[in-house]
Amino acid sequence: MEADFVNHVIDVAQRVVASGAISANGHGNVSLRVPGSDEMYITGGSSLRNHPASAVARVGLDGVLREGELPPIQGAVVAMHTAMYADNLDVGCVLHTHSPYATAFAVARRPIGCWVEALAMFGLPTGVPVAAYGPRGSDQAVANIRAAITPGVPAVLLANHGVLVFHRTPDLAILVGGIVEEAAQAAINSAGIGGAIEVPEELRAAALQRAMSFDTRGTVRV
Ligand SMILES: [Zn+2]
């Protein structure tokens, strides 16, 4: 196994934990596509907290283990990762967690609306859809994920399970995982004061454009 890729997967797992968008037990998995190849590196441990490098596995995008080992509970979710790489050639990182507030929406089988501006700014202007339930990583679950995904939107809720984020880079995947969790938390917190209201549809593109225009300008200094 390439030490660089193993270390990168571990680093991403630690950053997911540090982001706070994770359940208390740290359950989840992270994978990285090896650029220009037909394989990925994936966390084989049951928790992303203090995930050991020795538990990272190298797996073909056909789902076949090539190096390392995969315990049953992790082996079951491999197909969820490989499907995202197969369907989106620009996806470089897949991230799955049970981040608590987003998972609340997943178990309620309710989509997340465009309640926080950041969703519009970072490629989720229509919110986060829900994939119907199927046993984790099964053909049924993967088919449900594919059916639920909104083209271009890099996240989906997994009914009765958790969240799946897939993006070009680990940085973007971690960012989106955090925004999805933040939106879900804000919606639940606002439930007692009238509930969340979506950003008006016609202003969602404006939120993105404003973010982009500031991005183009870069950091300003006096
Ligand atoms: Zn899970």
PDB file of N, CA, C and O in Angstrom, residues 2 12 33 36 67 73 80 92 103 107 111 134 138 152 163 175 194 201 205 209 217-218:
ATOM      1  N   GLU A   2       0.441   2.267  -0.688  1.00  0.00           N
ATOM      2  CA  GLU A   2       1.198   3.521  -0.756  1.00  0.00           C
ATOM      3  C   GLU A   2       0.999   4.292   0.547  1.00  0.00           C
ATOM      4  O   GLU A   2      -0.138   4.664   0.885  1.00  0.00           O
ATOM      5  N   VAL A  12      -7.722  12.778   6.544  1.00  0.00           N
ATOM      6  CA  VAL A  12      -9.100  13.197   6.253  1.00  0.00           C
ATOM      7  C   VAL A  12     -10.041  12.718   7.362  1.00  0.00           C
ATOM      8  O   VAL A  12     -10.903  13.469   7.825  1.00  0.00           O
ATOM      9  N   ARG A  33     -10.263   8.348  -4.003  1.00  0.00           N
ATOM     10  CA  ARG A  33      -9.927   7.701  -5.263  1.00  0.00           C
ATOM     11  C   ARG A  33      -8.439   7.911  -5.543  1.00  0.00           C
ATOM     12  O   ARG A  33      -7.912   9.008  -5.302  1.00  0.00           O
ATOM     13  N   GLY A  36      -6.447   8.713 -11.567  1.00  0.00           N
ATOM     14  CA  GLY A  36      -6.035   8.023 -12.784  1.00  0.00           C
ATOM     15  C   GLY A  36      -5.992   6.513 -12.661  1.00  0.00           C
ATOM     16  O   GLY A  36      -5.409   5.835 -13.499  1.00  0.00           O
ATOM     17  N   GLU A  67      -5.824  -5.045  -1.012  1.00  0.00           N
ATOM     18  CA  GLU A  67      -4.775  -5.081   0.014  1.00  0.00           C
ATOM     19  C   GLU A  67      -5.377  -4.656   1.343  1.00  0.00           C
ATOM     20  O   GLU A  67      -6.245  -3.777   1.381  1.00  0.00           O
ATOM     21  N   ILE A  73     -18.690  -5.263   8.760  1.00  0.00           N
ATOM     22  CA  ILE A  73     -19.515  -4.056   8.828  1.00  0.00           C
ATOM     23  C   ILE A  73     -19.034  -2.989   7.850  1.00  0.00           C
ATOM     24  O   ILE A  73     -19.827  -2.215   7.327  1.00  0.00           O
ATOM     25  N   MET A  80     -21.340   1.491  -1.714  1.00  0.00           N
ATOM     26  CA  MET A  80     -21.845   2.863  -1.635  1.00  0.00           C
ATOM     27  C   MET A  80     -20.758   3.843  -2.116  1.00  0.00           C
ATOM     28  O   MET A  80     -21.051   4.839  -2.769  1.00  0.00           O
ATOM     29  N   GLY A  92     -13.451  12.690  -6.077  1.00  0.00           N
ATOM     30  CA  GLY A  92     -12.183  12.187  -5.560  1.00  0.00           C
ATOM     31  C   GLY A  92     -12.268  11.706  -4.132  1.00  0.00           C
ATOM     32  O   GLY A  92     -11.338  11.070  -3.635  1.00  0.00           O
ATOM     33  N   THR A 103     -28.707  13.084  10.528  1.00  0.00           N
ATOM     34  CA  THR A 103     -29.265  11.731  10.669  1.00  0.00           C
ATOM     35  C   THR A 103     -30.684  11.792  11.239  1.00  0.00           C
ATOM     36  O   THR A 103     -31.502  10.915  10.951  1.00  0.00           O
ATOM     37  N   VAL A 107     -33.612   9.710   9.554  1.00  0.00           N
ATOM     38  CA  VAL A 107     -34.517   8.740  10.189  1.00  0.00           C
ATOM     39  C   VAL A 107     -35.973   9.202  10.096  1.00  0.00           C
ATOM     40  O   VAL A 107     -36.891   8.384  10.097  1.00  0.00           O
ATOM     41  N   PRO A 111     -36.279  15.398   3.603  1.00  0.00           N
ATOM     42  CA  PRO A 111     -35.143  16.085   2.976  1.00  0.00           C
ATOM     43  C   PRO A 111     -34.788  17.355   3.738  1.00  0.00           C
ATOM     44  O   PRO A 111     -35.604  17.892   4.494  1.00  0.00           O
ATOM     45  N   GLY A 134     -32.623   0.933   2.307  1.00  0.00           N
ATOM     46  CA  GLY A 134     -32.223  -0.396   1.834  1.00  0.00           C
ATOM     47  C   GLY A 134     -31.107  -0.821   2.753  1.00  0.00           C
ATOM     48  O   GLY A 134     -30.354   0.026   3.241  1.00  0.00           O
ATOM     49  N   SER A 138     -26.345  -2.540   0.089  1.00  0.00           N
ATOM     50  CA  SER A 138     -26.962  -3.555  -0.765  1.00  0.00           C
ATOM     51  C   SER A 138     -27.251  -2.965  -2.144  1.00  0.00           C
ATOM     52  O   SER A 138     -27.247  -1.749  -2.338  1.00  0.00           O
ATOM     53  N   GLY A 152     -25.560  17.029  -9.778  1.00  0.00           N
ATOM     54  CA  GLY A 152     -24.736  18.173  -9.386  1.00  0.00           C
ATOM     55  C   GLY A 152     -24.708  18.449  -7.902  1.00  0.00           C
ATOM     56  O   GLY A 152     -23.868  19.214  -7.436  1.00  0.00           O
ATOM     57  N   VAL A 163     -25.643  10.007   6.396  1.00  0.00           N
ATOM     58  CA  VAL A 163     -25.378  10.966   5.333  1.00  0.00           C
ATOM     59  C   VAL A 163     -24.261  10.452   4.428  1.00  0.00           C
ATOM     60  O   VAL A 163     -23.299   9.860   4.912  1.00  0.00           O
ATOM     61  N   LEU A 175     -16.207  20.113   4.004  1.00  0.00           N
ATOM     62  CA  LEU A 175     -16.960  21.370   4.075  1.00  0.00           C
ATOM     63  C   LEU A 175     -18.457  21.102   3.916  1.00  0.00           C
ATOM     64  O   LEU A 175     -19.277  21.581   4.716  1.00  0.00           O
ATOM     65  N   GLY A 194     -41.328  28.490  15.086  1.00  0.00           N
ATOM     66  CA  GLY A 194     -42.003  28.669  13.804  1.00  0.00           C
ATOM     67  C   GLY A 194     -41.415  27.868  12.664  1.00  0.00           C
ATOM     68  O   GLY A 194     -42.036  27.719  11.613  1.00  0.00           O
ATOM     69  N   GLU A 201     -36.145  30.871  -3.790  1.00  0.00           N
ATOM     70  CA  GLU A 201     -35.513  30.167  -4.891  1.00  0.00           C
ATOM     71  C   GLU A 201     -34.748  31.110  -5.815  1.00  0.00           C
ATOM     72  O   GLU A 201     -33.640  30.806  -6.257  1.00  0.00           O
ATOM     73  N   ALA A 205     -29.211  31.545  -6.523  1.00  0.00           N
ATOM     74  CA  ALA A 205     -28.109  31.739  -7.475  1.00  0.00           C
ATOM     75  C   ALA A 205     -27.337  33.001  -7.112  1.00  0.00           C
ATOM     76  O   ALA A 205     -26.113  33.057  -7.249  1.00  0.00           O
ATOM     77  N   GLN A 209     -23.381  33.582  -6.632  1.00  0.00           N
ATOM     78  CA  GLN A 209     -22.636  34.574  -7.409  1.00  0.00           C
ATOM     79  C   GLN A 209     -21.872  35.539  -6.515  1.00  0.00           C
ATOM     80  O   GLN A 209     -20.735  35.899  -6.799  1.00  0.00           O
ATOM     81  N   ARG A 217     -11.983  37.878  -6.016  1.00  0.00           N
ATOM     82  CA  ARG A 217     -11.213  39.014  -5.518  1.00  0.00           C
ATOM     83  C   ARG A 217     -10.085  38.559  -4.577  1.00  0.00           C
ATOM     84  O   ARG A 217      -9.059  39.215  -4.445  1.00  0.00           O
ATOM     85  N   GLY A 218     -10.314  37.423  -3.928  1.00  0.00           N
ATOM     86  CA  GLY A 218      -9.299  36.910  -2.996  1.00  0.00           C
ATOM     87  C   GLY A 218      -9.335  37.635  -1.668  1.00  0.00           C
ATOM     88  O   GLY A 218     -10.213  38.464  -1.413  1.00  0.00           O
TER      89      GLY A 218
END
